[in-house]
């Protein structure tokens, strides 16, 4: 055996490299678990459970839309709170506590049948789910990027699709077994608890480093302003489909059999879409990727009512699933590029705009549906808004010398 003087150094470097890979994987899995619980399950399990609540509690579509909007109002406030200087600096602790408060609200939904209490519970969940997304993304992205893998910085957003798919499976199966609406909420809460154990151990320790300089590095902030507006239009456009697709499937003649499967299809197609669009965006330009994803999303929403059969509803679910989850991760990264302050501030501003849109969307959709007795007009308006918003995603630097 011959000893090479650099052998020990190489072994140490390889060991560090493997250690970085392991740490990166743990970080991403922790982020996936967090968004699975707080967003994929916590926010979007309302969609597959809603048909049971409407039929068993005699909720109107307008009331169902108001309950959804209250969640998004909480999300709006939760997106703003972290940017204030008084916000506690230990974001790890707030992140973990927010996850468990999100879980508690799932159980609380099954403990009441009062419309006003539903609104309050979903409002509280909205606040803390925003904390999970903003603070979790700040933690995960910064650590993964430090390890040289910017491409994987938003991989944890696949947890949104995973949570949707898991909640769809649980709700559909237990609904088939004649579980009541409140038992479905309890079951979803248990599922969230089962996914939460690794979060305490593996969430990285990091103090919040929040900058409050909102000035752009460029002479104009047009690029960031446009993506902020577009993200708000995206919030408005996606949310009617995202809230009512299961209910629409149940209530539309000829589509009743699709109800147990539509949200599952959205979730399953959403899981790998984050990885594809982030890769695709790195090849063609993140802003062009955002334009195409929004365009596909808008077409998917339109197809849900323009192709009024089982093929149309599943096609719309596939198009919706492959595009709507990655838009969030891509938009947050694109916003970071166009903003001179910290990531947590740009994320909060974008999320605020998004929240305005998704807060208005369900209520307006519910009103239109109750008035016309059909989801047709709400989906048409949503699809058109998404297609228009897709144009605003393109960075104006491609056309203007700014």
Tab-separated table of C-alpha atoms in Angstrom:
chain	number	residue	atom	x	y	z
A	1	UNK	CA	0.000	0.000	0.000
A	2	UNK	CA	1.265	3.447	-0.870
A	3	UNK	CA	0.293	6.524	1.087
A	4	UNK	CA	-0.457	9.667	-0.904
A	5	UNK	CA	0.079	12.904	1.067
A	6	UNK	CA	-3.284	14.332	-0.150
A	7	UNK	CA	-5.254	11.184	0.585
A	8	UNK	CA	-6.372	12.352	4.031
A	9	UNK	CA	-7.423	15.738	2.665
A	10	UNK	CA	-9.421	14.073	-0.137
A	11	UNK	CA	-11.149	11.757	2.336
A	12	UNK	CA	-12.075	14.707	4.531
A	13	UNK	CA	-13.450	16.613	1.532
A	14	UNK	CA	-15.465	13.594	0.378
A	15	UNK	CA	-16.776	13.108	3.898
A	16	UNK	CA	-17.789	16.772	4.075
A	17	UNK	CA	-19.419	16.463	0.653
A	18	UNK	CA	-21.481	13.472	1.750
A	19	UNK	CA	-22.347	15.295	4.951
A	20	UNK	CA	-23.569	18.305	2.966
A	21	UNK	CA	-25.688	16.063	0.745
A	22	UNK	CA	-27.242	14.399	3.798
A	23	UNK	CA	-27.920	17.739	5.508
A	24	UNK	CA	-29.404	19.135	2.324
A	25	UNK	CA	-31.711	16.146	1.964
A	26	UNK	CA	-32.836	16.444	5.584
A	27	UNK	CA	-33.515	20.165	5.141
A	28	UNK	CA	-35.598	19.580	2.028
A	29	UNK	CA	-37.546	16.699	3.613
A	30	UNK	CA	-38.229	18.830	6.679
A	31	UNK	CA	-39.509	21.642	4.485
A	32	UNK	CA	-41.653	19.181	2.523
A	33	UNK	CA	-43.176	17.870	5.760
A	34	UNK	CA	-43.905	21.401	6.983
A	35	UNK	CA	-45.693	22.525	3.819
A	36	UNK	CA	-47.472	19.176	3.572
A	37	UNK	CA	-48.977	19.804	7.012
A	38	UNK	CA	-49.654	23.551	6.994
A	39	UNK	CA	-50.582	24.108	3.344
A	40	UNK	CA	-51.175	20.835	1.480
A	41	UNK	CA	-53.306	19.412	4.294
A	42	UNK	CA	-54.044	22.435	6.473
A	43	UNK	CA	-55.235	24.746	3.715
A	44	UNK	CA	-56.323	22.436	0.917
A	45	UNK	CA	-58.037	19.579	2.773
A	46	UNK	CA	-60.974	21.999	2.945
A	47	UNK	CA	-61.550	21.333	-0.778
A	48	UNK	CA	-62.316	17.565	-0.594
A	49	UNK	CA	-64.139	17.906	2.761
A	50	UNK	CA	-66.307	20.813	1.559
A	51	UNK	CA	-68.862	18.693	-0.385
A	52	UNK	CA	-69.591	16.741	2.815
A	53	UNK	CA	-69.981	19.952	4.810
A	54	UNK	CA	-72.337	21.424	2.208
A	55	UNK	CA	-74.555	18.329	2.102
A	56	UNK	CA	-74.544	17.551	5.842
A	57	UNK	CA	-74.631	21.115	7.227
A	58	UNK	CA	-76.660	22.686	4.413
A	59	UNK	CA	-74.050	25.359	3.780
A	60	UNK	CA	-74.603	27.597	0.769
A	61	UNK	CA	-71.837	28.072	-1.769
A	62	UNK	CA	-71.544	31.695	-0.646
A	63	UNK	CA	-71.024	30.589	2.980
A	64	UNK	CA	-68.463	28.026	1.852
A	65	UNK	CA	-66.669	30.776	-0.058
A	66	UNK	CA	-66.673	33.042	2.990
A	67	UNK	CA	-65.108	30.315	5.136
A	68	UNK	CA	-62.379	29.902	2.520
A	69	UNK	CA	-61.902	33.669	2.269
A	70	UNK	CA	-61.467	33.943	6.043
A	71	UNK	CA	-58.555	31.526	5.793
A	72	UNK	CA	-56.992	33.714	3.132
A	73	UNK	CA	-57.597	36.878	5.152
A	74	UNK	CA	-55.617	35.265	7.971
A	75	UNK	CA	-52.975	34.273	5.430
A	76	UNK	CA	-52.826	37.908	4.274
A	77	UNK	CA	-52.193	39.196	7.801
A	78	UNK	CA	-49.755	36.388	8.505
A	79	UNK	CA	-47.751	37.365	5.449
A	80	UNK	CA	-47.349	40.944	6.691
A	81	UNK	CA	-46.493	40.373	10.352
A	82	UNK	CA	-42.944	38.955	9.812
A	83	UNK	CA	-41.700	42.101	8.063
A	84	UNK	CA	-42.175	44.329	11.127
A	85	UNK	CA	-39.037	45.044	13.211
A	86	UNK	CA	-40.878	43.946	16.378
A	87	UNK	CA	-41.321	40.427	15.027
A	88	UNK	CA	-39.306	37.935	17.169
A	89	UNK	CA	-35.945	37.086	15.653
A	90	UNK	CA	-35.872	33.371	16.492
A	91	UNK	CA	-37.845	32.178	13.509
A	92	UNK	CA	-37.145	28.502	14.195
A	93	UNK	CA	-39.280	28.514	17.340
A	94	UNK	CA	-42.111	30.455	15.693
A	95	UNK	CA	-41.950	28.139	12.669
A	96	UNK	CA	-42.378	24.997	14.800
A	97	UNK	CA	-45.129	26.487	16.973
A	98	UNK	CA	-46.979	27.645	13.849
A	99	UNK	CA	-47.015	24.113	12.476
A	100	UNK	CA	-48.588	22.705	15.616
A	101	UNK	CA	-51.157	25.508	15.837
A	102	UNK	CA	-52.060	24.677	12.229
A	103	UNK	CA	-52.628	21.059	13.279
A	104	UNK	CA	-54.775	22.064	16.264
A	105	UNK	CA	-57.076	24.088	14.007
A	106	UNK	CA	-57.803	20.950	11.960
A	107	UNK	CA	-59.231	19.224	15.030
A	108	UNK	CA	-61.104	22.366	16.031
A	109	UNK	CA	-62.946	22.365	12.689
A	110	UNK	CA	-64.554	19.089	13.708
A	111	UNK	CA	-65.612	20.361	17.129
A	112	UNK	CA	-68.181	22.901	15.953
A	113	UNK	CA	-70.953	23.234	13.394
A	114	UNK	CA	-71.319	27.009	13.696
A	115	UNK	CA	-70.642	29.080	10.587
A	116	UNK	CA	-69.082	32.008	12.520
A	117	UNK	CA	-66.734	29.662	14.426
A	118	UNK	CA	-65.663	28.026	11.171
A	119	UNK	CA	-64.668	31.480	9.928
A	120	UNK	CA	-62.664	32.214	13.082
A	121	UNK	CA	-60.837	28.859	13.036
A	122	UNK	CA	-59.905	29.120	9.373
A	123	UNK	CA	-58.773	32.717	9.934
A	124	UNK	CA	-56.404	31.582	12.710
A	125	UNK	CA	-55.101	28.759	10.543
A	126	UNK	CA	-54.442	31.222	7.738
A	127	UNK	CA	-52.187	33.358	9.929
A	128	UNK	CA	-50.020	30.484	11.084
A	129	UNK	CA	-49.888	28.720	7.718
A	130	UNK	CA	-48.445	31.958	6.299
A	131	UNK	CA	-45.816	31.905	9.035
A	132	UNK	CA	-44.928	28.327	8.097
A	133	UNK	CA	-44.562	29.143	4.413
A	134	UNK	CA	-42.636	32.403	4.776
A	135	UNK	CA	-40.392	31.460	7.696
A	136	UNK	CA	-39.900	27.887	6.493
A	137	UNK	CA	-38.968	29.052	3.011
A	138	UNK	CA	-36.551	31.591	4.483
A	139	UNK	CA	-34.884	28.861	6.556
A	140	UNK	CA	-34.764	26.192	3.863
A	141	UNK	CA	-33.774	28.359	0.905
A	142	UNK	CA	-30.954	30.132	2.740
A	143	UNK	CA	-29.435	26.892	4.034
A	144	UNK	CA	-29.731	24.994	0.755
A	145	UNK	CA	-28.332	27.896	-1.251
A	146	UNK	CA	-25.362	28.118	1.140
A	147	UNK	CA	-24.659	24.515	0.242
A	148	UNK	CA	-24.481	25.425	-3.440
A	149	UNK	CA	-27.780	23.984	-4.669
A	150	UNK	CA	-29.950	26.946	-5.607
A	151	UNK	CA	-31.977	24.650	-7.904
A	152	UNK	CA	-33.178	22.650	-4.890
A	153	UNK	CA	-33.950	25.729	-2.809
A	154	UNK	CA	-37.680	25.471	-3.401
A	155	UNK	CA	-38.006	21.685	-3.662
A	156	UNK	CA	-39.913	21.725	-0.376
A	157	UNK	CA	-42.901	23.208	-2.219
A	158	UNK	CA	-43.607	19.709	-3.496
A	159	UNK	CA	-45.062	19.189	-0.012
A	160	UNK	CA	-48.121	21.194	-1.119
A	161	UNK	CA	-48.991	18.616	-3.767
A	162	UNK	CA	-48.134	15.749	-1.442
A	163	UNK	CA	-50.464	17.080	1.252
A	164	UNK	CA	-53.251	17.527	-1.278
A	165	UNK	CA	-52.854	13.975	-2.561
A	166	UNK	CA	-52.702	12.460	0.929
A	167	UNK	CA	-55.723	14.399	2.161
A	168	UNK	CA	-57.670	13.442	-0.979
A	169	UNK	CA	-56.914	9.755	-0.378
A	170	UNK	CA	-57.926	9.908	3.293
A	171	UNK	CA	-61.101	11.927	2.686
A	172	UNK	CA	-62.235	9.872	-0.314
A	173	UNK	CA	-61.659	6.528	1.390
A	174	UNK	CA	-63.255	7.509	4.690
A	175	UNK	CA	-66.082	9.252	2.854
A	176	UNK	CA	-66.724	5.985	1.016
A	177	UNK	CA	-66.951	4.332	4.468
A	178	UNK	CA	-69.625	6.897	5.419
A	179	UNK	CA	-67.526	8.924	7.855
A	180	UNK	CA	-69.198	12.219	8.729
A	181	UNK	CA	-67.765	15.630	7.844
A	182	UNK	CA	-66.365	16.206	11.363
A	183	UNK	CA	-64.770	12.752	11.483
A	184	UNK	CA	-63.007	13.643	8.253
A	185	UNK	CA	-61.481	16.730	9.932
A	186	UNK	CA	-60.320	14.613	12.879
A	187	UNK	CA	-58.767	12.081	10.475
A	188	UNK	CA	-56.923	14.824	8.599
A	189	UNK	CA	-55.620	16.143	11.924
A	190	UNK	CA	-54.268	12.707	12.849
A	191	UNK	CA	-52.575	12.481	9.448
A	192	UNK	CA	-50.896	15.848	10.068
A	193	UNK	CA	-49.634	14.732	13.479
A	194	UNK	CA	-48.103	11.604	11.937
A	195	UNK	CA	-46.098	13.775	9.541
A	196	UNK	CA	-44.864	16.241	12.153
A	197	UNK	CA	-42.383	14.271	14.232
A	198	UNK	CA	-39.209	15.004	12.267
A	199	UNK	CA	-39.799	18.751	12.162
A	200	UNK	CA	-38.687	19.510	15.723
A	201	UNK	CA	-35.456	17.543	15.371
A	202	UNK	CA	-34.353	18.622	11.915
A	203	UNK	CA	-35.469	22.240	11.541
A	204	UNK	CA	-32.239	24.277	11.294
A	205	UNK	CA	-31.375	26.916	13.861
A	206	UNK	CA	-31.142	30.375	12.384
A	207	UNK	CA	-31.820	33.873	13.564
A	208	UNK	CA	-33.935	36.000	11.279
A	209	UNK	CA	-31.861	38.468	9.335
A	210	UNK	CA	-34.517	40.839	8.084
A	211	UNK	CA	-33.599	43.920	6.118
A	212	UNK	CA	-36.104	46.734	5.950
A	213	UNK	CA	-34.673	48.591	2.987
A	214	UNK	CA	-37.421	48.366	0.390
A	215	UNK	CA	-35.568	50.351	-2.277
A	216	UNK	CA	-34.826	48.635	-5.555
A	217	UNK	CA	-31.266	48.354	-6.782
A	218	UNK	CA	-32.462	49.568	-10.169
A	219	UNK	CA	-33.767	53.017	-11.102
A	220	UNK	CA	-37.264	51.570	-11.328
A	221	UNK	CA	-39.082	48.839	-9.441
A	222	UNK	CA	-41.356	48.074	-12.400
A	223	UNK	CA	-40.245	44.434	-12.597
A	224	UNK	CA	-41.036	43.700	-8.966
A	225	UNK	CA	-44.280	45.691	-9.154
A	226	UNK	CA	-45.492	43.714	-12.164
A	227	UNK	CA	-44.742	40.338	-10.622
A	228	UNK	CA	-46.446	41.467	-7.413
A	229	UNK	CA	-49.608	42.384	-9.348
A	230	UNK	CA	-49.440	39.191	-11.367
A	231	UNK	CA	-49.066	37.083	-8.235
A	232	UNK	CA	-52.203	38.732	-6.852
A	233	UNK	CA	-54.083	37.900	-10.065
A	234	UNK	CA	-52.796	34.335	-9.760
A	235	UNK	CA	-54.189	34.171	-6.220
A	236	UNK	CA	-57.582	35.344	-7.467
A	237	UNK	CA	-57.583	33.092	-10.520
A	238	UNK	CA	-56.529	29.755	-9.066
A	239	UNK	CA	-58.614	29.827	-5.906
A	240	UNK	CA	-62.117	29.267	-7.359
A	241	UNK	CA	-60.974	25.993	-8.895
A	242	UNK	CA	-58.838	25.189	-5.848
A	243	UNK	CA	-61.775	25.669	-3.485
A	244	UNK	CA	-64.753	24.310	-5.412
A	245	UNK	CA	-63.515	21.642	-7.847
A	246	UNK	CA	-64.591	18.728	-5.629
A	247	UNK	CA	-67.956	20.377	-4.948
A	248	UNK	CA	-68.404	21.147	-8.644
A	249	UNK	CA	-67.716	17.522	-9.523
A	250	UNK	CA	-70.298	16.304	-7.020
A	251	UNK	CA	-73.010	18.768	-8.052
A	252	UNK	CA	-72.571	18.695	-11.846
A	253	UNK	CA	-74.744	16.063	-13.587
A	254	UNK	CA	-72.564	13.467	-15.279
A	255	UNK	CA	-69.467	14.259	-13.197
A	256	UNK	CA	-70.557	12.799	-9.838
A	257	UNK	CA	-68.279	9.763	-10.159
A	258	UNK	CA	-65.198	11.951	-10.560
A	259	UNK	CA	-65.501	13.648	-7.169
A	260	UNK	CA	-63.335	11.189	-5.141
A	261	UNK	CA	-60.509	11.461	-7.668
A	262	UNK	CA	-60.251	15.058	-8.896
A	263	UNK	CA	-58.325	16.494	-5.945
A	264	UNK	CA	-56.071	13.441	-5.823
A	265	UNK	CA	-55.163	13.994	-9.483
A	266	UNK	CA	-54.350	17.645	-8.762
A	267	UNK	CA	-52.139	16.673	-5.818
A	268	UNK	CA	-50.273	13.834	-7.517
A	269	UNK	CA	-49.462	15.891	-10.608
A	270	UNK	CA	-48.390	18.759	-8.360
A	271	UNK	CA	-45.665	16.780	-6.538
A	272	UNK	CA	-43.107	16.464	-9.377
A	273	UNK	CA	-44.141	19.716	-11.054
A	274	UNK	CA	-42.014	21.821	-8.678
A	275	UNK	CA	-38.842	20.045	-9.786
A	276	UNK	CA	-39.734	20.184	-13.492
A	277	UNK	CA	-40.681	23.861	-13.647
A	278	UNK	CA	-37.700	25.019	-11.570
A	279	UNK	CA	-35.420	23.081	-13.932
A	280	UNK	CA	-37.298	24.257	-17.013
A	281	UNK	CA	-37.258	27.851	-15.770
A	282	UNK	CA	-33.482	27.671	-15.316
A	283	UNK	CA	-33.183	26.699	-19.000
A	284	UNK	CA	-35.561	29.168	-20.646
A	285	UNK	CA	-35.687	31.924	-18.014
A	286	UNK	CA	-37.646	31.849	-14.793
A	287	UNK	CA	-39.998	34.616	-15.937
A	288	UNK	CA	-40.824	32.799	-19.183
A	289	UNK	CA	-41.423	29.639	-17.168
A	290	UNK	CA	-43.828	31.612	-14.963
A	291	UNK	CA	-45.623	32.932	-18.047
A	292	UNK	CA	-46.101	29.427	-19.459
A	293	UNK	CA	-47.154	27.932	-16.113
A	294	UNK	CA	-49.781	30.664	-15.591
A	295	UNK	CA	-51.021	30.239	-19.146
A	296	UNK	CA	-51.416	26.471	-18.699
A	297	UNK	CA	-53.149	27.041	-15.366
A	298	UNK	CA	-55.612	29.463	-16.954
A	299	UNK	CA	-56.399	27.003	-19.740
A	300	UNK	CA	-56.916	24.251	-17.179
A	301	UNK	CA	-59.460	26.342	-15.278
A	302	UNK	CA	-61.304	27.213	-18.506
A	303	UNK	CA	-61.394	23.590	-19.653
A	304	UNK	CA	-63.148	22.568	-16.424
A	305	UNK	CA	-66.344	24.195	-17.744
A	306	UNK	CA	-65.733	24.440	-21.499
A	307	UNK	CA	-65.255	20.656	-21.835
A	308	UNK	CA	-68.189	19.518	-19.751
A	309	UNK	CA	-67.462	15.800	-19.403
A	310	UNK	CA	-65.201	13.440	-17.454
A	311	UNK	CA	-62.313	13.883	-19.890
A	312	UNK	CA	-62.549	17.656	-19.527
A	313	UNK	CA	-62.582	17.633	-15.738
A	314	UNK	CA	-59.573	15.319	-15.485
A	315	UNK	CA	-57.681	17.262	-18.160
A	316	UNK	CA	-58.312	20.461	-16.212
A	317	UNK	CA	-57.112	18.791	-12.989
A	318	UNK	CA	-53.900	17.635	-14.658
A	319	UNK	CA	-53.185	21.064	-16.161
A	320	UNK	CA	-54.008	22.708	-12.829
A	321	UNK	CA	-51.809	20.294	-10.865
A	322	UNK	CA	-48.746	20.544	-13.085
A	323	UNK	CA	-48.750	24.340	-12.955
A	324	UNK	CA	-50.253	25.877	-9.827
A	325	UNK	CA	-47.844	24.632	-7.105
A	326	UNK	CA	-44.570	25.598	-8.850
A	327	UNK	CA	-45.868	29.095	-9.627
A	328	UNK	CA	-45.515	29.938	-5.945
A	329	UNK	CA	-41.930	28.709	-5.636
A	330	UNK	CA	-40.866	30.252	-8.956
A	331	UNK	CA	-42.560	33.544	-8.136
A	332	UNK	CA	-40.818	33.835	-4.775
A	333	UNK	CA	-37.442	33.224	-6.410
A	334	UNK	CA	-38.186	35.647	-9.255
A	335	UNK	CA	-39.304	38.245	-6.727
A	336	UNK	CA	-36.049	37.781	-4.821
A	337	UNK	CA	-34.109	38.537	-8.025
A	338	UNK	CA	-36.022	41.759	-8.636
A	339	UNK	CA	-35.933	43.032	-5.049
A	340	UNK	CA	-33.039	44.616	-3.170
A	341	UNK	CA	-34.199	43.779	0.372
A	342	UNK	CA	-34.079	40.440	2.158
A	343	UNK	CA	-35.826	37.302	0.948
A	344	UNK	CA	-38.231	37.309	3.879
A	345	UNK	CA	-39.432	40.843	3.015
A	346	UNK	CA	-39.876	40.188	-0.716
A	347	UNK	CA	-41.706	36.945	0.164
A	348	UNK	CA	-43.997	38.808	2.556
A	349	UNK	CA	-44.849	41.506	-0.020
A	350	UNK	CA	-45.589	38.938	-2.726
A	351	UNK	CA	-47.600	36.786	-0.343
A	352	UNK	CA	-49.630	39.836	0.714
A	353	UNK	CA	-50.608	40.515	-2.905
A	354	UNK	CA	-51.372	36.844	-3.452
A	355	UNK	CA	-53.539	36.809	-0.331
A	356	UNK	CA	-55.616	39.774	-1.494
A	357	UNK	CA	-56.463	37.880	-4.667
A	358	UNK	CA	-57.232	34.559	-3.042
A	359	UNK	CA	-59.299	36.249	-0.325
A	360	UNK	CA	-61.614	37.899	-2.873
A	361	UNK	CA	-61.788	34.893	-5.200
A	362	UNK	CA	-63.765	32.325	-3.144
A	363	UNK	CA	-66.379	34.820	-1.968
A	364	UNK	CA	-66.969	36.192	-5.461
A	365	UNK	CA	-67.079	32.676	-6.905
A	366	UNK	CA	-69.589	31.604	-4.260
A	367	UNK	CA	-71.810	34.606	-5.002
A	368	UNK	CA	-71.721	33.991	-8.755
A	369	UNK	CA	-72.415	30.290	-8.305
A	370	UNK	CA	-75.395	30.865	-6.012
A	371	UNK	CA	-76.756	33.560	-8.327
A	372	UNK	CA	-76.444	31.633	-11.596
A	373	UNK	CA	-76.779	28.133	-10.146
A	374	UNK	CA	-73.605	27.094	-11.939
A	375	UNK	CA	-69.828	27.308	-11.582
A	376	UNK	CA	-69.507	28.303	-15.257
A	377	UNK	CA	-69.078	32.067	-14.883
A	378	UNK	CA	-66.738	31.927	-11.893
A	379	UNK	CA	-64.403	29.517	-13.703
A	380	UNK	CA	-64.482	31.549	-16.936
A	381	UNK	CA	-63.584	34.759	-15.082
A	382	UNK	CA	-60.826	32.954	-13.148
A	383	UNK	CA	-59.308	31.475	-16.295
A	384	UNK	CA	-59.277	34.825	-18.125
A	385	UNK	CA	-57.665	36.555	-15.124
A	386	UNK	CA	-54.922	33.892	-15.009
A	387	UNK	CA	-54.171	34.204	-18.721
A	388	UNK	CA	-53.947	37.993	-18.442
A	389	UNK	CA	-51.747	37.715	-15.341
A	390	UNK	CA	-49.381	35.366	-17.164
A	391	UNK	CA	-48.313	38.251	-19.424
A	392	UNK	CA	-47.305	40.347	-16.408
A	393	UNK	CA	-44.961	37.613	-15.177
A	394	UNK	CA	-42.499	38.360	-17.978
A	395	UNK	CA	-39.626	40.564	-16.804
A	396	UNK	CA	-39.936	43.984	-18.514
A	397	UNK	CA	-36.149	44.058	-18.815
A	398	UNK	CA	-36.619	41.814	-21.850
A	399	UNK	CA	-38.287	44.718	-23.644
A	400	UNK	CA	-37.180	47.871	-21.837
A	401	UNK	CA	-33.700	49.198	-21.091
A	402	UNK	CA	-34.158	49.517	-17.328
